[in-house]
Coordinates of C-alpha atoms in Angstrom, one line a residue:
M148 CA 139.7 67.2 88.2
M149 CA 137.7 70.3 89.3
W150 CA 134.6 68.8 87.9
T151 CA 135.2 65.5 89.8
L152 CA 135.7 67.4 93.1
F153 CA 132.5 69.4 92.4
K154 CA 130.4 66.3 91.7
W155 CA 131.8 64.7 94.9
E156 CA 130.8 67.7 97.0
I157 CA 127.4 67.8 95.5
Y158 CA 126.9 64.1 96.1
K159 CA 127.8 64.5 99.8
L160 CA 125.4 67.4 100.2
F161 CA 122.4 65.7 98.5
H162 CA 123.0 62.1 99.7
S163 CA 123.3 62.9 103.4
K164 CA 120.5 61.3 105.4
M165 CA 120.2 64.5 107.3
T166 CA 119.7 66.4 104.1
I167 CA 117.1 64.0 102.9
I168 CA 115.1 64.3 106.1
I169 CA 115.4 68.1 106.3
V170 CA 114.4 68.6 102.7
F171 CA 111.4 66.2 103.0
L172 CA 110.2 68.2 106.0
M173 CA 110.7 71.5 104.3
V174 CA 108.8 70.4 101.2
L175 CA 106.0 69.2 103.4
L176 CA 106.0 72.6 105.2
A177 CA 105.9 74.4 101.8
I178 CA 102.9 72.4 100.8
L179 CA 101.1 73.1 104.1
M180 CA 101.8 76.9 103.6
G181 CA 100.2 76.8 100.2
M182 CA 97.0 75.3 101.6
P183 CA 94.8 77.9 103.5
L184 CA 93.4 75.3 105.9
G185 CA 90.1 76.1 107.6
R186 CA 88.6 78.2 104.8
S187 CA 84.8 78.0 105.3
Q188 CA 82.1 77.5 102.7
E189 CA 81.0 81.1 103.3
T190 CA 84.6 82.4 102.6
K191 CA 84.6 80.4 99.3
E192 CA 81.3 82.0 98.3
I193 CA 82.6 85.5 99.1
H194 CA 85.8 84.9 97.0
N195 CA 83.8 83.5 94.1
A196 CA 81.5 86.5 94.2
M197 CA 84.5 88.9 94.4
Y198 CA 86.0 87.3 91.2
S199 CA 83.0 88.5 89.3
L200 CA 84.2 92.1 89.8
D201 CA 87.7 91.3 88.3
G202 CA 88.6 93.5 85.4
S203 CA 86.3 96.3 86.4
V204 CA 87.8 99.8 86.3
I205 CA 87.5 101.6 89.6
D206 CA 85.7 104.7 88.5
N207 CA 82.9 106.9 89.7
A208 CA 80.2 104.6 88.2
L209 CA 81.6 101.5 90.0
M210 CA 82.0 103.4 93.3
Q211 CA 78.4 104.6 93.1
E212 CA 77.2 101.0 92.3
M213 CA 79.0 99.8 95.4
N214 CA 77.8 102.7 97.6
E215 CA 74.2 101.9 96.7
A216 CA 74.6 98.2 97.5
I217 CA 76.1 98.5 101.0
N218 CA 75.7 100.5 104.1
W219 CA 79.1 102.0 104.9
A220 CA 78.3 102.7 108.5
D221 CA 77.2 99.1 109.2
P222 CA 77.6 96.8 106.2
D223 CA 75.2 93.9 106.0
W224 CA 77.1 91.4 103.8
N225 CA 75.0 88.9 101.9
K226 CA 75.0 87.1 98.6
N227 CA 73.7 90.2 96.8
N228 CA 76.7 92.4 97.8
Y229 CA 79.5 89.9 98.5
K230 CA 81.3 90.9 95.3
Y231 CA 82.0 94.4 96.7
R232 CA 83.8 93.2 99.8
G233 CA 87.3 93.5 98.3
L234 CA 86.6 96.9 96.9
Q235 CA 85.1 98.1 100.1
Y236 CA 88.1 96.8 102.0
L237 CA 90.5 98.6 99.6
V238 CA 88.7 102.0 100.0
S239 CA 88.6 101.5 103.8
L240 CA 92.4 101.2 103.9
V241 CA 92.8 104.9 102.9
A242 CA 89.4 106.3 104.1
D243 CA 89.6 109.1 106.7
D244 CA 86.0 108.4 107.6
T245 CA 84.8 104.8 107.3
K246 CA 81.2 105.8 107.7
R247 CA 80.9 108.0 104.6
V248 CA 80.8 107.1 100.9
Y249 CA 83.5 108.1 98.5
T250 CA 83.6 108.8 94.8
A251 CA 86.5 107.4 92.7
D252 CA 88.1 110.8 92.4
E253 CA 88.0 111.2 96.2
F254 CA 89.5 107.7 96.6
Y255 CA 92.4 108.4 94.3
A256 CA 93.1 111.7 96.1
L257 CA 93.2 109.8 99.4
V258 CA 95.6 107.2 97.9
K259 CA 97.9 110.0 96.7
N260 CA 97.8 111.8 100.0
N261 CA 98.5 108.6 102.0
Q262 CA 101.5 107.9 99.7
K263 CA 102.8 111.4 100.3
L264 CA 102.4 111.1 104.1
S265 CA 104.3 107.8 103.9
M266 CA 107.2 109.5 102.2
I267 CA 107.2 112.2 104.9
E268 CA 107.1 109.6 107.6
N269 CA 110.0 107.7 106.0
K270 CA 112.1 110.9 105.9
L271 CA 112.4 111.1 102.1
T272 CA 114.2 114.1 100.7
D273 CA 112.7 116.4 98.2
K274 CA 114.8 114.8 95.4
E275 CA 113.6 111.4 96.4
M276 CA 110.0 112.6 96.2
D277 CA 110.7 114.2 92.8
W278 CA 112.0 110.8 91.6
W279 CA 108.8 109.1 92.6
E280 CA 106.9 111.8 90.6
L281 CA 108.7 110.9 87.3
D282 CA 106.3 109.5 84.8
K283 CA 108.0 106.1 84.6
N284 CA 107.7 105.7 88.4
K285 CA 104.1 106.9 88.8
I286 CA 101.2 104.5 89.6
K287 CA 98.7 104.6 86.7
T288 CA 95.1 105.5 87.5
P289 CA 92.3 104.6 87.4
F290 CA 93.0 101.2 89.0
T291 CA 91.6 98.0 87.5
Y292 CA 90.1 95.8 90.3
I293 CA 91.5 92.3 90.4
S294 CA 91.0 90.1 93.5
S295 CA 94.5 89.5 94.9
F296 CA 94.1 87.2 97.9
N297 CA 95.6 84.1 96.1
A298 CA 98.6 86.2 94.8
R299 CA 99.0 87.6 98.3
T300 CA 99.3 84.0 99.7
V301 CA 102.3 83.3 97.5
V302 CA 104.2 86.5 98.1
E303 CA 103.4 86.5 101.8
Y304 CA 104.9 83.0 102.4
M305 CA 108.1 83.8 100.5
L306 CA 109.5 85.0 103.9
N307 CA 109.0 81.5 105.3
I308 CA 110.8 80.0 102.3
L309 CA 113.7 82.3 103.1
L310 CA 113.8 81.0 106.7
L311 CA 113.8 77.4 105.5
L312 CA 116.8 78.2 103.2
L313 CA 118.6 79.8 106.2
L314 CA 118.0 76.6 108.1
L315 CA 119.4 74.5 105.2
A316 CA 122.5 76.8 105.0
A317 CA 123.1 76.6 108.7
T318 CA 122.6 72.8 109.0
R319 CA 123.9 71.4 105.7
V320 CA 126.2 73.9 104.0
S321 CA 128.0 74.3 107.3
T322 CA 129.2 70.7 107.0
V323 CA 131.2 71.5 103.9
F324 CA 134.3 72.6 105.9
A325 CA 133.4 71.6 109.5
C326 CA 133.2 67.9 108.7
E327 CA 136.8 67.9 107.5
N328 CA 137.9 68.9 111.0
R329 CA 135.5 66.5 112.7
Y330 CA 136.6 63.5 110.6
K331 CA 140.3 64.5 110.7
T332 CA 140.5 64.5 106.9
D333 CA 141.6 68.1 106.3
A334 CA 145.4 67.3 106.5
I335 CA 145.0 64.6 103.8
I336 CA 142.9 66.8 101.5
L337 CA 145.1 69.8 101.7
S338 CA 148.3 67.8 101.0
T339 CA 146.9 66.3 97.7
K340 CA 147.8 67.5 94.2
N341 CA 144.7 69.7 94.0
G342 CA 145.2 70.9 97.5
R343 CA 143.6 74.0 98.8
W344 CA 142.4 76.1 95.8
Q345 CA 140.6 73.5 93.6
T346 CA 139.1 71.9 96.7
F347 CA 137.9 75.2 98.0
V348 CA 136.4 76.3 94.7
A349 CA 134.6 72.9 94.4
K350 CA 133.2 73.2 97.9
V351 CA 132.0 76.8 97.4
F352 CA 130.3 76.2 94.0
S353 CA 128.7 73.0 95.1
S354 CA 127.3 74.8 98.1
F355 CA 125.9 77.6 95.9
V356 CA 124.4 75.1 93.5
F357 CA 122.8 73.2 96.4
I358 CA 121.2 76.2 98.1
L359 CA 119.9 77.6 94.7
I360 CA 118.4 74.3 93.7
M361 CA 116.6 74.1 97.1
A362 CA 115.4 77.7 96.7
V363 CA 113.8 76.7 93.3
V364 CA 112.4 73.5 94.7
L365 CA 110.8 75.1 97.8
T366 CA 109.4 78.0 95.8
L367 CA 108.0 75.8 93.1
T368 CA 106.4 73.6 95.8
L369 CA 104.7 76.6 97.3
V370 CA 103.5 78.0 94.0
I371 CA 102.2 74.7 92.6
T372 CA 100.4 74.0 95.9
V373 CA 98.6 77.3 95.8
Y374 CA 97.8 76.8 92.1
F375 CA 96.2 73.4 92.5
Y376 CA 94.5 74.3 95.8
S377 CA 93.0 77.7 95.1
G378 CA 94.5 79.0 91.8
L379 CA 96.9 81.8 91.1
S380 CA 94.4 84.5 90.2
G381 CA 95.5 88.0 91.2
L382 CA 99.1 87.8 90.0
Y383 CA 98.3 90.7 87.5
A384 CA 96.6 92.8 90.2
I385 CA 98.6 95.9 91.2
I386 CA 99.9 95.7 94.7
Q387 CA 97.8 98.7 95.6
M388 CA 94.9 96.3 95.8
E389 CA 96.4 95.3 99.2
F390 CA 98.7 98.2 99.9
P391 CA 97.3 101.5 98.5
I392 CA 99.9 103.4 100.5
S393 CA 102.7 101.8 98.5
S394 CA 104.5 103.9 95.9
Y395 CA 105.8 101.0 93.9
P396 CA 104.1 100.5 90.4
F397 CA 104.3 96.7 90.7
T398 CA 101.8 94.0 89.9
F399 CA 101.9 91.0 92.3
L400 CA 103.8 89.0 89.6
E401 CA 106.4 91.7 89.3
F402 CA 106.8 91.8 93.1
F403 CA 107.1 88.0 93.1
T404 CA 109.9 88.3 90.6
V405 CA 111.7 90.8 92.9
Q406 CA 111.3 88.4 95.7
L407 CA 112.8 85.6 93.7
V408 CA 115.9 87.7 93.0
I409 CA 116.2 88.6 96.7
L410 CA 115.6 85.0 97.6
C411 CA 118.4 83.6 95.3
T412 CA 121.0 86.3 96.2
A413 CA 120.2 86.0 99.9
S414 CA 120.5 82.2 99.7
I415 CA 124.0 82.6 98.3
L416 CA 124.8 85.1 101.1
F417 CA 123.5 82.6 103.7
A418 CA 125.7 79.8 102.2
S419 CA 128.7 82.1 102.2
I420 CA 128.1 83.1 105.9
S421 CA 127.6 79.4 106.8
M422 CA 130.9 78.4 105.0
A423 CA 132.8 81.2 106.6
L424 CA 131.5 80.4 110.1
S425 CA 132.1 76.6 109.6
A426 CA 135.7 77.3 108.5
F427 CA 136.3 79.5 111.6
L428 CA 134.3 77.7 114.2
R429 CA 134.6 74.1 112.9
N430 CA 131.4 73.1 114.4
E431 CA 128.0 72.9 112.7
I432 CA 126.0 73.4 115.9
A433 CA 127.8 76.6 116.6
V434 CA 127.2 77.8 113.1
M435 CA 123.5 77.2 113.4
G436 CA 123.3 79.0 116.7
V437 CA 125.1 82.0 115.4
M438 CA 123.1 82.3 112.2
F439 CA 119.7 81.9 113.8
G440 CA 120.7 84.2 116.7
V441 CA 121.6 87.0 114.3
Y442 CA 118.5 86.3 112.1
L443 CA 116.2 86.6 115.1
A444 CA 118.0 89.6 116.5
L445 CA 117.7 91.5 113.1
S446 CA 114.0 90.4 112.8
F447 CA 113.0 92.0 116.1
F448 CA 115.5 94.8 116.2
Y449 CA 113.7 98.1 115.4
I450 CA 115.4 101.4 114.7
P451 CA 113.1 104.5 114.3
N452 CA 113.0 106.2 110.8
S453 CA 114.4 109.3 112.4
Y454 CA 117.8 107.5 112.3
R455 CA 117.5 107.4 108.5
T456 CA 120.8 105.7 107.5
L457 CA 120.9 103.0 110.2
S458 CA 117.2 102.3 109.9
Q459 CA 117.5 101.9 106.1
V460 CA 120.5 99.5 106.5
T461 CA 118.5 97.2 108.8
A462 CA 115.6 97.4 106.4
M463 CA 117.7 95.9 103.6
V464 CA 118.5 92.6 105.5
P465 CA 116.9 89.7 103.5
Q466 CA 114.1 88.9 106.0
S467 CA 112.9 92.6 106.0
L468 CA 113.2 93.2 102.2
I469 CA 111.5 90.0 101.1
S470 CA 108.6 90.6 103.4
I471 CA 105.4 91.9 101.8
L472 CA 105.4 94.7 104.3
S473 CA 108.5 96.1 102.6
L474 CA 106.2 97.5 99.9
V475 CA 105.3 100.4 102.2
D476 CA 109.0 101.4 102.5
N477 CA 109.6 103.9 99.7
R478 CA 113.1 105.0 100.7
L479 CA 115.7 105.2 98.0
I480 CA 119.5 104.7 97.7
N481 CA 121.4 107.7 96.3
I482 CA 124.7 106.7 94.5
F483 CA 126.4 109.7 93.1
G484 CA 123.1 111.4 92.3
T485 CA 121.5 108.3 90.8
F486 CA 118.6 106.8 92.8
F487 CA 118.0 103.1 93.2
T488 CA 115.2 101.3 95.0
M489 CA 116.2 99.0 97.9
Y490 CA 114.9 96.1 95.8
S491 CA 117.4 96.7 93.0
F492 CA 120.4 97.7 95.3
A493 CA 120.3 95.0 98.0
P494 CA 120.9 92.0 95.8
I495 CA 124.1 93.6 94.5
V496 CA 125.2 94.1 98.1
Y497 CA 124.4 90.5 98.9
V498 CA 126.5 89.2 96.0
L499 CA 129.4 91.5 96.8
A500 CA 129.3 90.5 100.5
S501 CA 129.3 86.8 99.4
L502 CA 132.4 87.4 97.3
V503 CA 134.2 89.1 100.2
L504 CA 133.2 86.3 102.6
C505 CA 134.4 83.6 100.2
F506 CA 137.8 85.5 99.8
V507 CA 138.2 85.8 103.6
T508 CA 137.2 82.1 104.0
Y509 CA 139.8 81.0 101.5
L510 CA 142.6 82.9 103.2
F511 CA 141.7 81.3 106.5
Y512 CA 141.2 77.9 104.9
R513 CA 144.6 78.1 103.1
R514 CA 146.6 79.3 106.1
C515 CA 145.0 77.9 109.2
Q516 CA 143.1 74.7 108.4
V517 CA 146.1 72.4 109.0
A518 CA 148.6 74.7 110.7
S519 CA 146.4 75.1 113.7
R520 CA 146.1 71.4 114.4

């Protein structure tokens, strides 16, 4: 009987006209995100030239070769030196004087110094800094140059996929409980043989399956679009190709995997919040308003790093953690002397929070759904 209830709830979620319309529009948006519209012919030529440098070790010989090909004070980019644009950009991100040339040794010293300054700015303790110095956590040098702009497109737009999933949770998952009240069917459902528990479990699991399927569909749509439009080169580039200040020893593919974990666990959290609000408020519009209001408030709410604990809590909300900009936040979580990165700790918090919300929702569903009518 549980399986029958589950299939019925899944059917209602996927066969709703509103769901079909919203999903169609979201897939279309995911496709548009993966297409860097307006890219000029010159940009394509620059990118193709930059690819020719892929696989080169950034050492003193390569740096000297670049320094001889460009004028650092006023670069004159042309077909003869286009291939160095990515490398020049990378060095300029950490350069303390953009008008002078650097050796590879000086470049790596600047990277190390910038990472140390970032730790100080983020108020890391001495023990946290020591943790980053452990061999398993160190960034290996010298870097191998790999053009990463296509990989960056994928990881950058994962934040938009998260927002689309929030919209789905707020508009569609919220109907799981609220529609019973609207159509006056809650009294009938709760008085049947399967009653509250099996019905509740079927609704919760169908909501989780629905939101996870949509997370996979939207992510695959984005990745496939980028692949066919411009390719997925750069996934094996280290993230320092774009964020040399970051202390994480990730490739773009590894960071994308981290984002997927955050996306899936955050989707479950969004579904749990939506179900809880729909059980309490019994109105889908109210649920959508609350969820988007909180999302926007947390997105624009800034707490200085000087308030370490509160600032770090807000940094672990899904929209902050899945963002590519989170790569420059090297703060750790200390649990009884063991350190965890925010990427490894936050998904556990999301899952636990989802379980708590489901339990509270069940208590309310069991005691108040009919009695309050």
